mmCIF file of C-alpha atoms in Angstrom:
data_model
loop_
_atom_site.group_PDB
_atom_site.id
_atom_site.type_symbol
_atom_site.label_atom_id
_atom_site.label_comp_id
_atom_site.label_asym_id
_atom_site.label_seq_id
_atom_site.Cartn_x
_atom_site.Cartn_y
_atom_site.Cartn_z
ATOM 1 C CA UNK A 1 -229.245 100.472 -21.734
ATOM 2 C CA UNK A 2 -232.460 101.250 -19.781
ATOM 3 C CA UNK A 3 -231.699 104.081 -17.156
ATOM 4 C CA UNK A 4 -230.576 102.760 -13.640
ATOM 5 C CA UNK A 5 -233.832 102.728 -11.020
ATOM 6 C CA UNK A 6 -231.862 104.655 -7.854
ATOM 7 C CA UNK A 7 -228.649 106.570 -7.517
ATOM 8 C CA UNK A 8 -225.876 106.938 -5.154
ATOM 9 C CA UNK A 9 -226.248 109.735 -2.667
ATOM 10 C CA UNK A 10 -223.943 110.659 0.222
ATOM 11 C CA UNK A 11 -225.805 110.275 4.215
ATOM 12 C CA UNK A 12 -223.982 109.852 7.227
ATOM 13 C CA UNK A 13 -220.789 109.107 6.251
ATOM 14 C CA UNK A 14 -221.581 106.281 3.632
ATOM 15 C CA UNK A 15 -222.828 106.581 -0.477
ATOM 16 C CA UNK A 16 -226.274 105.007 -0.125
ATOM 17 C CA UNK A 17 -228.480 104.447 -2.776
ATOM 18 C CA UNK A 18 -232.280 106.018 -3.387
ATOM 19 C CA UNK A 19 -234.594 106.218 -5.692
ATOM 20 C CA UNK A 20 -233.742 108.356 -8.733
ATOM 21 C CA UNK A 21 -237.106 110.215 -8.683
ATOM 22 C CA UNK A 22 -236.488 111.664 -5.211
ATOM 23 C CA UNK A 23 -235.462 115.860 -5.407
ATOM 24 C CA UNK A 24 -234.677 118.162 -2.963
ATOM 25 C CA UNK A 25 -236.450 118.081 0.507
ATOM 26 C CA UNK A 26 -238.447 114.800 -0.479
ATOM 27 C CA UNK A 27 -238.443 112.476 2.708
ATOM 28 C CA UNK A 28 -237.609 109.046 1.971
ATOM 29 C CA UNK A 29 -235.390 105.716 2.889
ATOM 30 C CA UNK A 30 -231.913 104.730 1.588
ATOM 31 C CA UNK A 31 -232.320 101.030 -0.089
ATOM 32 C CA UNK A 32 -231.081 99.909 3.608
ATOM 33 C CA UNK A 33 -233.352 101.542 5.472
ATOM 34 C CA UNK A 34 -231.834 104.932 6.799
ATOM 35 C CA UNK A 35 -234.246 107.433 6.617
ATOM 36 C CA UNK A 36 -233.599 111.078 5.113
ATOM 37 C CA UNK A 37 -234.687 114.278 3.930
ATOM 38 C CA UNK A 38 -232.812 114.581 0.267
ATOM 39 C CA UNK A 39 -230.368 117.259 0.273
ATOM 40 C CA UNK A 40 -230.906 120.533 -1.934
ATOM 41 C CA UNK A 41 -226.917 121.074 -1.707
ATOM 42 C CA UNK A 42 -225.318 118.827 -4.075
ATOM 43 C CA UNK A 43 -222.391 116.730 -2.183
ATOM 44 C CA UNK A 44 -218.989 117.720 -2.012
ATOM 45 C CA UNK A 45 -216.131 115.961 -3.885
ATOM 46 C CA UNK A 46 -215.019 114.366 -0.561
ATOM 47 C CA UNK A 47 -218.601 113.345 0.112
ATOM 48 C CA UNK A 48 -218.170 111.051 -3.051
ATOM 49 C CA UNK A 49 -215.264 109.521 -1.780
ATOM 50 C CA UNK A 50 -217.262 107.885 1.462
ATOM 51 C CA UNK A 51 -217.497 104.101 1.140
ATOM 52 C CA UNK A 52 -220.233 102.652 -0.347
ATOM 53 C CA UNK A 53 -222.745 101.447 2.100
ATOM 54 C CA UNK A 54 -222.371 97.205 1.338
ATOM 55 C CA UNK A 55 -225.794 97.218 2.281
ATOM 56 C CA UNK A 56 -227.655 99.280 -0.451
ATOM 57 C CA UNK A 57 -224.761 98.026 -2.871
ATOM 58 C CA UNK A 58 -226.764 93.932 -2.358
ATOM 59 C CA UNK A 59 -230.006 95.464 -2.786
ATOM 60 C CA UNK A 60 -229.444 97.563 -5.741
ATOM 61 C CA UNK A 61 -227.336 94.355 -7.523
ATOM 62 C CA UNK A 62 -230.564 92.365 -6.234
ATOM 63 C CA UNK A 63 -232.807 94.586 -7.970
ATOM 64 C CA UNK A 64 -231.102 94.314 -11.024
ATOM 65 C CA UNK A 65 -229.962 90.760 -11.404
ATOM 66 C CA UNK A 66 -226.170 92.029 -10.772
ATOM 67 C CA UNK A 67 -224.139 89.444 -9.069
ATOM 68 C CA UNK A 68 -222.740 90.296 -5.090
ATOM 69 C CA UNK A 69 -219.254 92.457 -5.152
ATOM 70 C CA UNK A 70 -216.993 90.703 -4.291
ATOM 71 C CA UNK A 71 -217.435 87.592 -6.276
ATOM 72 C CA UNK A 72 -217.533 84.216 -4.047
ATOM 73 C CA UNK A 73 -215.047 82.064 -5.261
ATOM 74 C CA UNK A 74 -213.534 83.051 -8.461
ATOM 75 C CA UNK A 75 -209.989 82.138 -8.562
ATOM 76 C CA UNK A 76 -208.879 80.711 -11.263
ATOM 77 C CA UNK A 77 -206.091 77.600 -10.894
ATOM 78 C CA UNK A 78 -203.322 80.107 -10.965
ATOM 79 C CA UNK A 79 -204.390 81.991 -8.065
ATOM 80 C CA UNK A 80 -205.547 84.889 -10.253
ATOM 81 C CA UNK A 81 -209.130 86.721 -9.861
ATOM 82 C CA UNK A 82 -210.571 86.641 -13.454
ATOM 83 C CA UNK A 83 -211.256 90.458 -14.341
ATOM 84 C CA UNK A 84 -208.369 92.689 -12.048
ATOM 85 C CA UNK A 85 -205.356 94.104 -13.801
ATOM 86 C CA UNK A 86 -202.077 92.237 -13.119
ATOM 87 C CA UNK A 87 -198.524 93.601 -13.358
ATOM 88 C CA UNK A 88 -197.313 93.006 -16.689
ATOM 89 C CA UNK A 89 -193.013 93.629 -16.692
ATOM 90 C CA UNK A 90 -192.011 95.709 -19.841
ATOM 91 C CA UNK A 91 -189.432 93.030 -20.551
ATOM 92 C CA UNK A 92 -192.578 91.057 -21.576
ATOM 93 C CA UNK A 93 -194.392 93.954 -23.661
ATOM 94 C CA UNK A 94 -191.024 94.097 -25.359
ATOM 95 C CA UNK A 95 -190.074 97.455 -24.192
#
């Protein structure tokens, strides 16, 4: 796998994605447009857990080919989305 083109960096109150050649103190623009100087801290652990800003999230799957999150449509005639984890009773696993 080719390495990714930008990373996820916590601004404002969102994870946006930049650039992965940007370091310390470099002045540059989120993939939505928020401008910022790049951090020399690293983010905290409850940094990480901001949402994800949706809009860098479309331009970053953009970039790559990556299909939108979440998935249009999808369903499949059972009412199930293809690809989540379902409740499976341990009667049925046998246990």
């Amino acid at each position: 796998m080719l390495p990714r083109p930008f990373r996820w960096l916590p601004h404002a109150g969102w994870r946006h994605a930049v650039d992965i050649e940007l370091v310390a103190y470099d002045q540059a623009a989120t993939l939505c447009g928020e401008e910022l100087v790049i951090p020399a801290a690293r983010p905290t652990k409850q940094e990480w857990c901001w949402p994800t800003c949706a809009a860098c999230d479309a331009a970053w799957r953009a970039a790559e080919g990556i299909l939108p999150f979440p998935r249009q449509g999808g369903a499949a005639s059972d009412g199930k989305v293809p690809g989540r984890w379902t409740h499976v009773s341990p009667s049925v696993m046998g246990l």
